[in-house]
Short mmCIF file of N, CA, C and O in Angstrom, two decimals:
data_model
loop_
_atom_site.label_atom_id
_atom_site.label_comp_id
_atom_site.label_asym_id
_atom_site.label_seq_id
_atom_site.Cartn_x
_atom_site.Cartn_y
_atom_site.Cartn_z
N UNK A 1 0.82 -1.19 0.00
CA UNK A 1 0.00 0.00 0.00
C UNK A 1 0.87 1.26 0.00
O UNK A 1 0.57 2.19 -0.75
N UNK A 2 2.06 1.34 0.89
CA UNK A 2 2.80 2.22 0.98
C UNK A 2 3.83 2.16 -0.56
O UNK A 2 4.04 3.27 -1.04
N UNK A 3 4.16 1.52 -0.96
CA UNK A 3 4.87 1.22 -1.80
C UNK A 3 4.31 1.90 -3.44
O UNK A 3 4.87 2.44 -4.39
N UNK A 4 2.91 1.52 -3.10
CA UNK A 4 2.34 2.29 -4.12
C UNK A 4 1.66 3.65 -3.84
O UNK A 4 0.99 4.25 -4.68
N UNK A 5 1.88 4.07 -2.60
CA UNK A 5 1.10 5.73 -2.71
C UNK A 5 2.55 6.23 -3.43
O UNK A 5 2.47 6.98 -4.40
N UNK A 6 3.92 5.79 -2.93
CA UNK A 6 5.11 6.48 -2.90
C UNK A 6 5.46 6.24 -4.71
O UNK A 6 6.41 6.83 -5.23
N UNK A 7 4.58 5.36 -5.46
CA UNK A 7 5.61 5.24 -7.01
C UNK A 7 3.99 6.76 -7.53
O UNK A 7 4.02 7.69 -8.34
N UNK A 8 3.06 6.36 -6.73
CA UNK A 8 1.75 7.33 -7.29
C UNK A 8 2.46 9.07 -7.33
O UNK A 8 2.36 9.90 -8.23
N UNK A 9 3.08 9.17 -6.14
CA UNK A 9 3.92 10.88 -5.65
C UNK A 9 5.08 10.70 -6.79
O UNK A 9 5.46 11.60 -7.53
N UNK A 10 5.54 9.48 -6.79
CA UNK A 10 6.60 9.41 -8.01
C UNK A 10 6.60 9.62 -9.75
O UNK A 10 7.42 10.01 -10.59
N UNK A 11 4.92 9.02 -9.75
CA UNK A 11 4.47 9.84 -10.81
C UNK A 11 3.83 10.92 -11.26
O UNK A 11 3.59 11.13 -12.45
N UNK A 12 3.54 11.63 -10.33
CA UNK A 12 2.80 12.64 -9.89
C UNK A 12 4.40 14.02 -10.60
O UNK A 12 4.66 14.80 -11.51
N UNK A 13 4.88 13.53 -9.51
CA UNK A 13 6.46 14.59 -9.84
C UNK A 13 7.38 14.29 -11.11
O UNK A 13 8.21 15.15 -11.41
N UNK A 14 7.28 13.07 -11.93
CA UNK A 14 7.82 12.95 -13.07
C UNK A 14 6.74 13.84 -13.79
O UNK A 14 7.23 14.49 -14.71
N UNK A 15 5.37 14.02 -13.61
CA UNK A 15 4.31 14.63 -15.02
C UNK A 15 4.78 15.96 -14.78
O UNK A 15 5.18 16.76 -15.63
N UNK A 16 4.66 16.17 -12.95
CA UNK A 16 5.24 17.65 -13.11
C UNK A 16 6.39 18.19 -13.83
O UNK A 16 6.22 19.09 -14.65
N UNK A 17 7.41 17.77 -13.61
CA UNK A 17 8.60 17.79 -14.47
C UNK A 17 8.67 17.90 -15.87
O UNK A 17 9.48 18.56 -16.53
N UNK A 18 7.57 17.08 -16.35
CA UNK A 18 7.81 16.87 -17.81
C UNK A 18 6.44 18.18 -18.17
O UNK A 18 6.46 18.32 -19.39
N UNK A 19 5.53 18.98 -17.66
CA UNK A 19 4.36 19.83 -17.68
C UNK A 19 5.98 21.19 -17.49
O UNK A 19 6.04 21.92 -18.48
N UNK A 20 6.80 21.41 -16.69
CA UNK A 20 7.91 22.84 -16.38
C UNK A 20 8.61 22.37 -17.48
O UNK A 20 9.20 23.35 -17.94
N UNK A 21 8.96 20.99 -18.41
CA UNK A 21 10.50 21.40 -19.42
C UNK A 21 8.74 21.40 -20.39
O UNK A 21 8.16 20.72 -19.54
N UNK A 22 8.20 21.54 -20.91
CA UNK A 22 7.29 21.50 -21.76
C UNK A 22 7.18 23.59 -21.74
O UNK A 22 7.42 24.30 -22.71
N UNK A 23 6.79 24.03 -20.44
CA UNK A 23 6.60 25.38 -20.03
C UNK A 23 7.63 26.05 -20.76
O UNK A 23 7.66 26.61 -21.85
N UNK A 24 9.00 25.70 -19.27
CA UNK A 24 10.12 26.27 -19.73
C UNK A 24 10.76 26.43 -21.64
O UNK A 24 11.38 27.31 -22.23
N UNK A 25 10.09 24.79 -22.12
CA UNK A 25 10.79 25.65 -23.47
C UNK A 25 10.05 26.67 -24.61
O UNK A 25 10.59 27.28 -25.53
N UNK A 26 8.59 26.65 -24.22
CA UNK A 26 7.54 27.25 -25.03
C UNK A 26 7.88 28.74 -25.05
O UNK A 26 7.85 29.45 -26.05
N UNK A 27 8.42 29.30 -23.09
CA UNK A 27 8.73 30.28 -23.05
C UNK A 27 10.29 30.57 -23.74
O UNK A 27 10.60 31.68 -24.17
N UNK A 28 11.09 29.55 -23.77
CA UNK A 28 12.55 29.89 -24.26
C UNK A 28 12.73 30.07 -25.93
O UNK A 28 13.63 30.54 -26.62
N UNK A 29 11.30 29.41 -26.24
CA UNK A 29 11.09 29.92 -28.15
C UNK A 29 10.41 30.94 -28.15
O UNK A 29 10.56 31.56 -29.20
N UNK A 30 9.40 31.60 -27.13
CA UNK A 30 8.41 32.92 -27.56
C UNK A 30 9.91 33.76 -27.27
O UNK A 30 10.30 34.79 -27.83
N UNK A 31 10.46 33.14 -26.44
CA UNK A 31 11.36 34.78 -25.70
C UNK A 31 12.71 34.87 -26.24
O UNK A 31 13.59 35.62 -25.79
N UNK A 32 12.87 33.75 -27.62
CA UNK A 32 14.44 33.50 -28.19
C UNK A 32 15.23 33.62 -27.31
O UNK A 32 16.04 34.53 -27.43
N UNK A 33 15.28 32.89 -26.31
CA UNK A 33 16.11 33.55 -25.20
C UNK A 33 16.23 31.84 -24.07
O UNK A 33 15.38 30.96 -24.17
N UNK A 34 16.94 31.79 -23.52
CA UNK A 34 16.81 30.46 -22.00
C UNK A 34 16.26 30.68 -20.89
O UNK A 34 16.78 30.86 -19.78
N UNK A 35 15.02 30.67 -21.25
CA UNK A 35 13.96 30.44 -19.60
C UNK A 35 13.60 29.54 -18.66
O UNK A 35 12.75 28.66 -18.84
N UNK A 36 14.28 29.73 -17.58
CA UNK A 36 14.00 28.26 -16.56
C UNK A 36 13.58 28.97 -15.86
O UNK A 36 13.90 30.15 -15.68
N UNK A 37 12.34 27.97 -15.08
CA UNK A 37 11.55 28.47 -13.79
C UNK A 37 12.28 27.80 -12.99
O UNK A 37 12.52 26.66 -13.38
N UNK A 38 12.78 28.13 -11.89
CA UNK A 38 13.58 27.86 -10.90
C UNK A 38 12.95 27.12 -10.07
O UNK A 38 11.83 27.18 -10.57
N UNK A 39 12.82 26.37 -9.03
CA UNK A 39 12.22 25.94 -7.99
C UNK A 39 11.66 26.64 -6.86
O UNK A 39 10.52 26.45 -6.42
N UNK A 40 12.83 27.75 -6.25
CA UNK A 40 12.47 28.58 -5.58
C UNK A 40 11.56 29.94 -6.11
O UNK A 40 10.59 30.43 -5.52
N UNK A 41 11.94 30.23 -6.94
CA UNK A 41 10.46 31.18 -7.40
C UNK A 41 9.37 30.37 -7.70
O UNK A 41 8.43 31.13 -7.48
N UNK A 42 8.74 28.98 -8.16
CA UNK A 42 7.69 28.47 -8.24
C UNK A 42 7.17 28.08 -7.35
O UNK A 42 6.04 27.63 -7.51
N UNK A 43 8.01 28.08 -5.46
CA UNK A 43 7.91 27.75 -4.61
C UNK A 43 7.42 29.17 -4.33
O UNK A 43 6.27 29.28 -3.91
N UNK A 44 8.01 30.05 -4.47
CA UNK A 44 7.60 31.39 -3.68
C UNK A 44 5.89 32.05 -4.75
O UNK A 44 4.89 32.56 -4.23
N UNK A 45 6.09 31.80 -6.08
CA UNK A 45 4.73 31.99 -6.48
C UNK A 45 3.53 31.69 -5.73
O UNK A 45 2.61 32.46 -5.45
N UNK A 46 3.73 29.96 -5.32
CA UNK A 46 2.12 28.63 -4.67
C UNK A 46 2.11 29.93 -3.48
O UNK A 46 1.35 30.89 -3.32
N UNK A 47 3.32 29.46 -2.74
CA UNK A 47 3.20 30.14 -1.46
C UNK A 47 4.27 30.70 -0.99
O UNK A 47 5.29 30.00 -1.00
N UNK A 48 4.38 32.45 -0.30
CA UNK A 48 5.46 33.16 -0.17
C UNK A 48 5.92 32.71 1.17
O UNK A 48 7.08 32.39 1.43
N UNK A 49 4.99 32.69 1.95
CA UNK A 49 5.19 32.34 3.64
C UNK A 49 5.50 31.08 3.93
O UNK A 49 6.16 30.88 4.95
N UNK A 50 5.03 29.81 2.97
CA UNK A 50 5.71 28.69 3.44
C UNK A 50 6.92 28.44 3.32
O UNK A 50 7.49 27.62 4.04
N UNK A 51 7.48 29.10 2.42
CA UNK A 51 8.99 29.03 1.93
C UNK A 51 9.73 29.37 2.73
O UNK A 51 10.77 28.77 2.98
N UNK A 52 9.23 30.73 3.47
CA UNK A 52 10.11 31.58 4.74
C UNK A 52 10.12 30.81 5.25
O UNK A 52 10.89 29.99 4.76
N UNK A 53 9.54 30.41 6.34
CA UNK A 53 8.55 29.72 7.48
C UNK A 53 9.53 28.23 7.44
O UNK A 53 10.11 27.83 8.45
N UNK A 54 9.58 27.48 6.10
CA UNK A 54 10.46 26.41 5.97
C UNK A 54 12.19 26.75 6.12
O UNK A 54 13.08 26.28 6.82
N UNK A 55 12.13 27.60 5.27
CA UNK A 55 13.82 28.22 5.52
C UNK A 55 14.26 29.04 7.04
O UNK A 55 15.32 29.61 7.32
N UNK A 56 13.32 28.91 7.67
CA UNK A 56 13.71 29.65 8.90
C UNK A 56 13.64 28.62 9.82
O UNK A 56 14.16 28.80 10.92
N UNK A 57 12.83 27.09 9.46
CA UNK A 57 13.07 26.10 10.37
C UNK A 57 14.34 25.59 9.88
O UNK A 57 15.15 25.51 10.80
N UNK A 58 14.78 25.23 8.78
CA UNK A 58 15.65 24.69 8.52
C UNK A 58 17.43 25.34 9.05
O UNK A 58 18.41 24.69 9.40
N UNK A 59 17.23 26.88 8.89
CA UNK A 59 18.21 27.50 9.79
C UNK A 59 18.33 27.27 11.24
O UNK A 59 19.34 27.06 11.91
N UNK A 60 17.17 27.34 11.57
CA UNK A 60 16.98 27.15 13.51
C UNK A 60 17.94 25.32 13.67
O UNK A 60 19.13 25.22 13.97
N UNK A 61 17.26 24.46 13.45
CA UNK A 61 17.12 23.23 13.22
C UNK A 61 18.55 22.84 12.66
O UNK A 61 19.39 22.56 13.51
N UNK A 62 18.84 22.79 11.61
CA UNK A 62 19.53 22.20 10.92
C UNK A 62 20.59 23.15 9.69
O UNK A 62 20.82 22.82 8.52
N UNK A 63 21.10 24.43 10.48
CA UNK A 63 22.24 25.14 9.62
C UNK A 63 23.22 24.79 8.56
O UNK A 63 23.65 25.49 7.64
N UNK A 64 23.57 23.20 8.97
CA UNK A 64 24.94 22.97 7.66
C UNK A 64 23.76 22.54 6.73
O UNK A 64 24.19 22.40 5.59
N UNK A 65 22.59 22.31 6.82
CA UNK A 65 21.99 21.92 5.60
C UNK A 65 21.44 23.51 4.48
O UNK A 65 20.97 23.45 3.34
N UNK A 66 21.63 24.41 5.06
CA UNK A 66 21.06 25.67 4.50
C UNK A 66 21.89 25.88 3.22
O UNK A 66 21.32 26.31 2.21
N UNK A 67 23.24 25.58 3.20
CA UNK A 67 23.86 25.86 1.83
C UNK A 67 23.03 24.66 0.88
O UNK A 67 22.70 25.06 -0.24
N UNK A 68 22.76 23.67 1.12
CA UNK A 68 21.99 22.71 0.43
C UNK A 68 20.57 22.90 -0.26
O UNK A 68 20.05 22.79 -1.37
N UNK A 69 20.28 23.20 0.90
CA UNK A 69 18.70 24.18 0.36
C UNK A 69 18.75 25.10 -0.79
O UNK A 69 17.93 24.96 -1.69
N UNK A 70 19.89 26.27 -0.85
CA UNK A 70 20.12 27.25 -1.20
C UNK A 70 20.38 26.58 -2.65
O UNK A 70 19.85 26.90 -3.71
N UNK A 71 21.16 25.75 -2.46
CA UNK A 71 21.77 25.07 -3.76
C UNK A 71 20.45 24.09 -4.69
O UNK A 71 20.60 23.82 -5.88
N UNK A 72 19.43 23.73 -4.03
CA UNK A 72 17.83 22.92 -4.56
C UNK A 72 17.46 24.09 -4.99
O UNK A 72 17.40 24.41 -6.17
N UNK A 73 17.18 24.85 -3.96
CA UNK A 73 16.66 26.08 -4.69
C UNK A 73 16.43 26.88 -5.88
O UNK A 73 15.43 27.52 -6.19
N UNK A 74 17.83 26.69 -6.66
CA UNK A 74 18.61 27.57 -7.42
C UNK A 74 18.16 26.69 -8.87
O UNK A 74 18.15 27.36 -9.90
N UNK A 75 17.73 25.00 -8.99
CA UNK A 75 18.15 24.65 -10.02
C UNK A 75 16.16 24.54 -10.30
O UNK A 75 15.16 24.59 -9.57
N UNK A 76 16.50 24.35 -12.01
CA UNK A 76 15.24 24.29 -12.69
C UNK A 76 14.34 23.66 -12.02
O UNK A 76 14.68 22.55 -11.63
N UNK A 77 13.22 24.04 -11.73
CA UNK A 77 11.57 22.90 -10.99
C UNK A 77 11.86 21.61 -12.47
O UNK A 77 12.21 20.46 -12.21
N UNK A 78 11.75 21.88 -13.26
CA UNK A 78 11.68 20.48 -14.35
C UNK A 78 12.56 19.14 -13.84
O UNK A 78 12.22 17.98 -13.59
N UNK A 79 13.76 19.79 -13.79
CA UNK A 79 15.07 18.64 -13.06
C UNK A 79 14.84 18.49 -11.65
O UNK A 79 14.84 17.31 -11.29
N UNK A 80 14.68 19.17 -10.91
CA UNK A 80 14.30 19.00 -9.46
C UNK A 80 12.95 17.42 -9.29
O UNK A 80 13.03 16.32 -8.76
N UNK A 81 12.06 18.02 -9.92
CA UNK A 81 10.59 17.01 -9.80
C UNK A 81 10.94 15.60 -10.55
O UNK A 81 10.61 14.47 -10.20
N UNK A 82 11.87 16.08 -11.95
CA UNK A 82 11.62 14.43 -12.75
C UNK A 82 13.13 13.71 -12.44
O UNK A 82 13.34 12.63 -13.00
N UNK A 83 14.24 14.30 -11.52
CA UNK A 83 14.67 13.29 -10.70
C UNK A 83 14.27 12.66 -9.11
O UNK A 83 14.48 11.53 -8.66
N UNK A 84 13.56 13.99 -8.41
CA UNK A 84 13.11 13.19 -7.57
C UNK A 84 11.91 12.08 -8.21
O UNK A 84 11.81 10.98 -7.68
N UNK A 85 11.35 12.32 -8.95
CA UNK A 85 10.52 11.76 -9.19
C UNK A 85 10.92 10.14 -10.40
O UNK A 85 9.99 9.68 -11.08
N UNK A 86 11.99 9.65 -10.45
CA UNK A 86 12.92 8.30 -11.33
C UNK A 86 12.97 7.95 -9.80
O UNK A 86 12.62 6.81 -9.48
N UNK A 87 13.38 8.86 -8.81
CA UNK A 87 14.20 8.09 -7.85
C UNK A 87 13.03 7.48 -6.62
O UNK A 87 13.15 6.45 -5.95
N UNK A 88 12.09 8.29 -6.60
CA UNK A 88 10.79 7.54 -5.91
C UNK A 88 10.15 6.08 -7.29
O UNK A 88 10.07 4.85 -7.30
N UNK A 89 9.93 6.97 -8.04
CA UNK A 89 9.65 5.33 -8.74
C UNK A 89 10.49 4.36 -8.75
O UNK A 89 9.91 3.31 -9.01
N UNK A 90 11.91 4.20 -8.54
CA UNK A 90 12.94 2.95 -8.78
C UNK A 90 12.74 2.55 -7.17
O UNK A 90 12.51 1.38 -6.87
N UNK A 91 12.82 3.29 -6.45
CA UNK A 91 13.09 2.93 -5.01
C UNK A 91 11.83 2.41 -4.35
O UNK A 91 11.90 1.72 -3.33
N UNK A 92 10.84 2.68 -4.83
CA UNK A 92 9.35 1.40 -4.50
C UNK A 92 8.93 0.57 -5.56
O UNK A 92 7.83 0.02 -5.50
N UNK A 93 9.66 0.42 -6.50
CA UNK A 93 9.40 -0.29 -7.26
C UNK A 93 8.61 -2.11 -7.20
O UNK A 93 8.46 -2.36 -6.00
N UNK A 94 8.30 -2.87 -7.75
CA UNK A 94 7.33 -3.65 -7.20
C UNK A 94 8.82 -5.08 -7.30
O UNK A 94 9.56 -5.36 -8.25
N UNK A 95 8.78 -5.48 -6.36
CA UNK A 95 9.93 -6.65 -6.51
C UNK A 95 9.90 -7.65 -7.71
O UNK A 95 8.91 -7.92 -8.40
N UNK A 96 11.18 -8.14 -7.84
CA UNK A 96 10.98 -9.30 -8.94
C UNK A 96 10.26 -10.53 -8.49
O UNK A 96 10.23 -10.59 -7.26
N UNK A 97 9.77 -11.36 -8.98
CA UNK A 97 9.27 -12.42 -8.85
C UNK A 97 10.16 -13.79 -8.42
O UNK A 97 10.90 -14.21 -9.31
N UNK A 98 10.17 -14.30 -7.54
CA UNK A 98 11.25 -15.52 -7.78
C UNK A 98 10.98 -16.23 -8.50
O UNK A 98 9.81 -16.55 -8.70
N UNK A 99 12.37 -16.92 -9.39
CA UNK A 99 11.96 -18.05 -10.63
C UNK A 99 12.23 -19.21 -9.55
O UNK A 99 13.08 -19.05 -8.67
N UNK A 100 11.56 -20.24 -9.62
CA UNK A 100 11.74 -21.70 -9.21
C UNK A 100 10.83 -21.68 -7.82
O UNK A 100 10.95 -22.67 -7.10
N UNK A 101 9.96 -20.65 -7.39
CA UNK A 101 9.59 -21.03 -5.55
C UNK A 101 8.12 -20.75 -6.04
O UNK A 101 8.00 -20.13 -7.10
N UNK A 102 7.36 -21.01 -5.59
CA UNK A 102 5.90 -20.64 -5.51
C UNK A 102 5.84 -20.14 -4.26
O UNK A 102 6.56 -20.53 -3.34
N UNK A 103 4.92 -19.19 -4.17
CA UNK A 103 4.75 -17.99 -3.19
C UNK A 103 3.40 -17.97 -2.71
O UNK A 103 2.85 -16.96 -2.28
N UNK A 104 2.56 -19.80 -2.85
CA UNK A 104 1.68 -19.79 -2.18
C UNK A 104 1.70 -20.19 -0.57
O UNK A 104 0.65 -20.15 0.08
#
């Protein structure tokens, strides 16, 4: 059950991914130009205060991770979502079957 809500969030964040490089390049041909939506501005668009609110726990809490954050932050929402989103689908993936045992 768990195995499959987690490949469902896994596909959920690969469509997202593939919906921002679909965005990102529509805008990078209207604008002849390289447009990436960042993570942290698509984060600060949904919501401005959760972002604070998260980055100010994560300072309180957990400081050596803030250059890390800073660094997620910074890179395209497309690459952000459709690798987290390979790495939730491989990592619940549904097991192989054994050849030779019956599994009644």
């Amino acid at each position: 059950m768990i195995r499959g809500f987690f490949r469902l969030i896994g596909l959920l964040l690969l469509a997202g991914g593939f919906v921002f490089l679909v965005y990102d390049g529509a805008r990078s041909i209207a604008d002849q130009a390289l447009r990436l939506t960042r993570l942290g501005e698509f984060w600060n668009d949904v919501n401005q205060a959760s972002q604070r609110s998260f980055q100010a726990m994560v300072d309180a809490n957990a400081p050596f991770l803030s250059g890390f954050l800073k660094l997620l932050l910074d890179q395209p929402s497309w690459a952000v979502m459709g690798v987290l989103g390979i790495v939730l689908m491989l990592l619940f993936r549904p097991s192989k079957p054994l050849i030779g045992y019956s599994r009644n």
